[in-house]
Amino acid sequence: MSVLIFGGLGHVGSWVAHDLARQGKKVVIFDMDAGRFDQLGLDYLEEVRDNLVLEPVDVLDTHTMFERVGAHAREAEAIVFGVAVIAGPTFRLRPFRNISINTTGLLNALEVARVFNIPKFVNLSSGAVYGDQPGGQTEETPIKVTDLYGATKVANEVLALQYGETYGMDVRNARLYFVYGPGKRPSRMHALYQAMFGPLEGLSGVASPNGGDQALDWTHVADTAQGVVKLLQAEGMAGENVNISCGVAYRHPEIVERVTRLIGHDSGMTLGPGSFVPRGAPLDISKAQRLIGFQPRFADIDAGLADYRDWLARGAHRAA
Ligand SMILES: NC(=O)c1ccc[n+]([C@@H]2O[C@H](COP(=O)([O-])OP(=O)(O)OC[C@H]3O[C@@H](n4cnc5c(N)ncnc54)[C@H](O)[C@@H]3O)[C@@H](O)[C@H]2O)c1
């Protein structure tokens, strides 16, 4: 049996692929970047390469989606949907394109699951569905939309769960939050990410225009992937929404200070006032701990930062 991962070469998807393939599963990755796999620098996938099948597919190309998923559908036990244009200051600049990728992309994935009878579907959602409500949000906290990205995540959750209800599919929403760590080079990310994590890669002098007054539960990608895999494989979670984060919010200037301490010198990073995005923190992760046995390894951010530094230092990340 195999798991199909849409967006399986992305930050979260690639670690989910890694963890499943390490279990011995066959993982079929559908990703626009699949044709450039060797240039992505995802060195952690090398040890599991024999268990991966790569399919260069655009989730907006419905015809090719059906053709290529059809080729793997007989042995597919589940789909993980992790394609997205993620939250950030540029999302609002191309709303039609970005909303289409997030939401029409999900709809195409739900359709292939329905038509090919793939029984389980994990939708990678976000704590963005709580908008700017204060931290401690549980899965019972009402939905609130505070930006267009959040609107796509709410729409996707509703569509996914209703597909589950209507067609008897086992659908689960994993509400992820602010991911960092191996697989992403800070120099390829937005200014706040660069200002916080960039010194681990040797960057200096980055001025983030905002984020200096916000605390968020930045979560090491290995923990995010652990939570997604646990949710995928847990019994009796059909129709559930589950928060997955490290559960501890750090003020952004404190992250800058901790990185400075870790590398032993100041990198001249500055954070402008206000919030990066309208979100509260931290997510309450007790449901994930109770029902799927999720336990973040890197709740202590210093350990997560050191792990990230080590990956960046290894250098195999050059193209990522
Ligand atoms: N990264 C975060 O901080 C974060 C936080 C909360 C939720 N999430 C959610 O987790 C999921 C994964 O996020 P990520 O950080 O891994 O994102 P990412 O940007 O690293 O990965 C997205 C992947 O999707 C692929 N992709 C983009 N457009 C495509 C298309 N049209 N067709 C096929 N593939 C396409 C990209 O090539 C990339 O590999 C998303 O649903 C995101 O909304 C992420």
XYZ file of C-alpha atoms and ligand atoms in Angstrom:
364
model
C 0.000 0.000 0.000
C 1.141 3.550 -0.589
C 0.461 7.116 0.506
C 0.080 9.861 -2.095
C 1.420 13.250 -0.970
C 0.443 16.359 -2.881
C 3.107 18.986 -2.226
C 5.424 16.194 -1.094
C 8.551 18.194 -1.939
C 7.490 21.166 0.169
C 8.804 21.884 3.634
C 6.211 19.874 5.533
C 5.356 17.390 2.759
C 8.973 16.326 2.269
C 9.359 15.461 5.958
C 6.049 13.611 5.974
C 7.325 11.700 2.924
C 10.584 11.018 4.764
C 8.911 9.703 7.901
C 6.465 7.464 6.013
C 9.171 6.125 3.709
C 11.340 5.379 6.764
C 8.497 3.180 7.988
C 8.907 1.239 4.744
C 5.874 2.727 3.025
C 5.840 3.521 -0.662
C 5.247 7.254 -1.030
C 4.087 8.805 -4.291
C 4.917 12.501 -4.418
C 2.831 14.758 -6.656
C 4.545 18.114 -6.865
C 5.218 20.734 -9.517
C 8.878 20.618 -8.487
C 9.285 16.868 -8.993
C 11.236 17.360 -12.213
C 13.844 19.362 -10.270
C 14.190 16.898 -7.400
C 17.980 16.686 -7.657
C 18.337 20.463 -7.380
C 16.125 20.907 -4.322
C 18.757 19.941 -1.753
C 16.369 17.758 0.276
C 19.266 15.601 1.457
C 17.194 13.801 4.096
C 15.180 12.157 1.302
C 18.264 10.430 -0.076
C 18.188 7.618 2.524
C 14.589 6.780 1.533
C 14.837 7.498 -2.182
C 14.040 3.875 -3.134
C 10.624 4.174 -1.491
C 9.689 7.387 -3.324
C 7.964 7.786 -6.676
C 7.997 11.291 -8.134
C 5.180 12.681 -10.258
C 5.595 16.208 -11.651
C 1.963 17.320 -11.540
C 0.271 20.710 -11.223
C -2.773 20.366 -8.953
C -4.633 22.824 -11.188
C -4.150 20.512 -14.190
C -7.193 18.314 -13.559
C -6.634 16.074 -16.570
C -3.063 15.169 -15.606
C -4.083 14.764 -11.967
C -6.599 12.080 -12.938
C -4.191 10.407 -15.341
C -1.261 10.200 -12.909
C -3.240 9.483 -9.741
C -5.118 6.809 -11.677
C -1.804 5.080 -12.326
C -1.236 4.682 -8.554
C -4.784 4.539 -7.210
C -5.159 0.762 -6.830
C -2.606 0.514 -4.079
C -3.237 3.938 -2.497
C -4.394 3.870 1.118
C -4.425 7.644 1.689
C -3.831 11.119 0.324
C -2.043 13.879 2.227
C -2.756 17.287 0.686
C 0.035 19.796 1.383
C 0.105 22.011 -1.695
C -0.293 25.668 -0.813
C 0.821 29.179 -1.268
C 1.593 29.734 2.398
C 0.710 32.709 4.594
C 2.781 35.851 4.277
C 2.876 39.401 3.099
C 2.843 38.528 -0.619
C -0.286 36.326 -0.591
C -2.576 39.310 -1.172
C -0.654 40.446 -4.259
C -1.939 37.610 -6.478
C -5.260 36.621 -4.908
C -6.858 34.748 -7.819
C -3.787 32.618 -8.494
C -3.055 31.909 -4.844
C -6.633 31.109 -3.853
C -6.940 28.871 -6.928
C -3.841 26.861 -6.025
C -4.945 26.409 -2.423
C -8.623 25.727 -2.895
C -9.163 24.499 -6.461
C -6.045 22.392 -5.900
C -7.642 20.812 -2.832
C -10.896 20.283 -4.726
C -9.037 18.405 -7.464
C -7.358 16.222 -4.849
C -10.688 15.491 -3.141
C -12.125 14.600 -6.531
C -9.393 12.091 -7.346
C -9.839 10.582 -3.868
C -13.593 10.277 -4.457
C -13.427 8.931 -7.999
C -10.631 6.423 -7.305
C -12.020 5.372 -3.894
C -8.907 6.325 -1.956
C -10.271 5.869 1.541
C -8.374 8.345 3.720
C -7.536 12.037 3.237
C -5.448 14.318 5.457
C -5.782 18.005 4.624
C -2.884 20.153 5.838
C -4.718 23.124 7.294
C -3.531 25.896 9.583
C -4.083 27.666 12.863
C -4.936 30.559 10.531
C -8.526 29.295 10.864
C -8.562 30.972 14.327
C -7.515 34.323 12.870
C -6.238 36.786 15.468
C -8.057 35.300 18.471
C -5.846 35.081 21.567
C -3.628 32.090 22.242
C -4.786 28.867 23.774
C -7.113 28.224 20.822
C -8.584 24.739 21.033
C -10.301 22.917 18.203
C -13.570 24.179 19.771
C -12.576 27.843 19.339
C -14.859 29.391 16.701
C -13.458 29.949 13.234
C -12.352 33.502 12.445
C -10.900 34.687 9.145
C -8.454 37.588 9.224
C -6.755 37.282 5.829
C -7.190 35.686 2.402
C -4.824 32.812 3.180
C -6.932 32.034 6.249
C -10.038 32.146 4.069
C -8.588 29.421 1.822
C -7.772 27.245 4.832
C -11.296 27.625 6.256
C -12.850 26.930 2.847
C -10.628 23.869 2.446
C -11.517 22.454 5.859
C -15.225 22.867 5.202
C -14.984 21.333 1.719
C -12.852 18.442 2.917
C -15.094 17.540 5.861
C -18.206 17.831 3.716
C -16.677 15.517 1.093
C -16.134 13.111 3.963
C -19.759 13.372 5.081
C -21.234 13.210 1.601
C -19.110 10.406 0.154
C -18.205 8.408 3.259
C -14.510 9.308 3.088
C -12.268 9.434 6.170
C -11.137 13.077 6.148
C -8.939 14.732 8.805
C -7.736 18.342 9.078
C -4.277 18.956 10.580
C -4.075 22.556 11.820
C -0.361 23.375 11.537
C 1.387 26.548 12.696
C 4.556 28.487 11.752
C 7.059 25.883 10.639
C 10.853 26.301 10.617
C 13.805 24.011 10.187
C 15.698 21.722 7.787
C 14.399 21.782 4.226
C 14.053 25.558 3.944
C 16.927 27.977 3.527
C 16.215 31.218 5.370
C 17.609 33.150 2.387
C 14.662 31.883 0.301
C 12.077 32.998 2.855
C 10.323 36.243 3.858
C 12.068 38.990 5.821
C 10.816 37.967 9.280
C 11.990 34.399 8.781
C 15.351 35.700 7.557
C 15.713 38.092 10.475
C 15.055 35.311 13.000
C 16.684 32.249 11.441
C 18.988 33.791 8.808
C 22.057 34.035 11.070
C 22.078 30.212 11.194
C 22.884 30.402 7.469
C 25.289 33.338 7.775
C 22.856 36.102 6.823
C 23.198 39.495 8.472
C 21.623 42.935 8.486
C 18.068 41.914 7.583
C 15.379 44.408 8.595
C 11.941 42.813 8.913
C 9.280 45.509 8.497
C 7.127 43.950 11.235
C 6.753 41.062 13.665
C 8.630 42.666 16.564
C 5.592 42.767 18.850
C 4.369 39.251 18.215
C 4.909 35.875 19.844
C 4.176 32.724 17.826
C 4.658 29.014 18.387
C 7.271 28.389 15.703
C 7.416 24.642 15.270
C 10.327 22.513 14.108
C 9.364 20.761 10.888
C 10.215 17.325 12.309
C 7.529 17.862 14.946
C 5.038 19.112 12.372
C 5.647 16.005 10.268
C 5.443 13.759 13.322
C 1.994 15.200 14.082
C 0.767 14.781 10.511
C 1.918 11.162 10.335
C 0.363 10.388 13.722
C -2.927 11.948 12.633
C -2.812 10.004 9.353
C -2.234 6.705 11.120
C -4.397 7.086 14.241
C -7.561 5.024 14.504
C -10.964 6.666 14.818
C -10.080 10.241 13.805
C -12.393 10.622 10.791
C -13.936 14.098 10.646
C -11.566 15.545 13.261
C -9.656 18.838 13.287
C -6.381 18.628 15.223
C -3.936 21.392 16.221
C -0.284 20.492 15.571
C 2.362 22.885 16.881
C 5.108 22.922 19.503
C 2.580 24.498 21.884
C 4.986 27.179 23.188
C 4.952 30.766 21.891
C 8.195 32.752 21.831
C 8.339 36.483 21.279
C 10.116 37.146 17.997
C 12.832 39.388 19.509
C 13.556 36.522 21.916
C 14.084 34.152 18.989
C 16.558 36.657 17.526
C 18.370 36.740 20.896
C 18.461 32.958 21.195
C 19.904 32.618 17.692
C 22.506 35.265 18.553
C 23.486 33.298 21.667
C 23.657 30.057 19.685
C 26.004 31.357 16.995
C 27.968 33.547 19.413
C 27.731 36.904 17.656
C 25.219 39.594 16.725
C 24.052 39.608 13.081
C 22.430 43.033 13.069
C 18.881 41.787 12.565
C 16.012 44.196 13.287
C 12.268 43.644 13.615
C 9.773 46.398 12.906
C 6.725 46.916 15.137
C 3.423 45.074 15.135
C 2.457 41.627 13.933
C 3.756 39.636 10.965
C 0.291 38.191 10.318
C -2.898 38.553 12.388
C -2.650 35.445 14.592
C -2.781 34.567 18.283
C -0.542 31.992 19.935
C 0.124 29.373 21.073
C -2.285 26.756 19.798
C -3.569 24.363 22.452
C -2.179 20.965 21.432
C -3.729 18.857 24.185
C -6.130 17.126 21.774
C -3.215 15.906 19.641
C -1.349 14.792 22.752
C -4.381 12.950 24.108
C -5.821 11.349 20.979
C -2.894 10.678 18.643
C 0.053 10.547 21.055
C 1.723 13.644 19.590
C 4.692 14.874 21.633
C 6.890 17.624 20.154
C 10.623 16.825 20.427
C 11.586 20.476 20.025
C 9.236 22.299 22.429
C 12.519 23.804 23.690
C 13.313 26.104 20.778
C 17.061 26.130 21.541
C 17.280 22.449 20.640
C 15.315 23.092 17.434
C 17.558 25.999 16.461
C 20.694 23.926 17.042
C 19.323 21.144 14.859
C 18.509 23.672 12.116
C 21.990 25.191 12.350
C 23.546 21.749 11.971
C 21.494 20.979 8.855
C 22.363 24.305 7.249
C 26.030 23.774 8.108
C 26.105 20.397 6.401
C 25.758 22.284 3.137
C 23.796 19.684 1.203
C 20.963 22.184 1.323
C 22.578 24.472 -1.223
C 19.672 24.558 -3.675
C 16.782 24.243 -1.174
N 4.931 26.437 6.552
C 4.139 26.872 7.530
O 4.552 27.648 8.392
C 2.711 26.393 7.602
C 1.926 26.782 8.694
C 0.608 26.363 8.764
C 0.089 25.565 7.774
N 0.863 25.207 6.718
C 0.268 24.392 5.665
O 1.043 23.217 5.503
C 1.018 22.825 4.137
C 2.437 22.655 3.632
O 3.132 23.892 3.748
P 4.679 23.994 3.423
O 5.279 24.920 4.387
O 5.237 22.625 3.291
O 4.626 24.710 2.005
P 5.750 24.747 0.882
O 5.564 26.011 0.145
O 7.086 24.441 1.462
O 5.381 23.508 -0.057
C 4.344 23.542 -0.976
C 4.667 22.542 -2.071
O 3.601 22.592 -3.014
C 4.146 22.583 -4.315
N 3.208 23.272 -5.202
C 2.901 24.597 -5.214
N 1.988 24.850 -6.160
C 1.714 23.665 -6.756
C 0.839 23.266 -7.798
N 0.062 24.158 -8.448
N 0.802 21.962 -8.138
C 1.606 21.057 -7.525
N 2.456 21.380 -6.533
C 2.504 22.657 -6.153
C 5.469 23.308 -4.217
O 6.335 22.905 -5.272
C 5.955 22.869 -2.839
O 6.781 21.733 -2.937
C 0.209 23.895 3.404
O -1.123 23.471 3.302
C 0.281 25.085 4.317
O -0.829 25.939 4.158
C 2.173 25.584 6.618
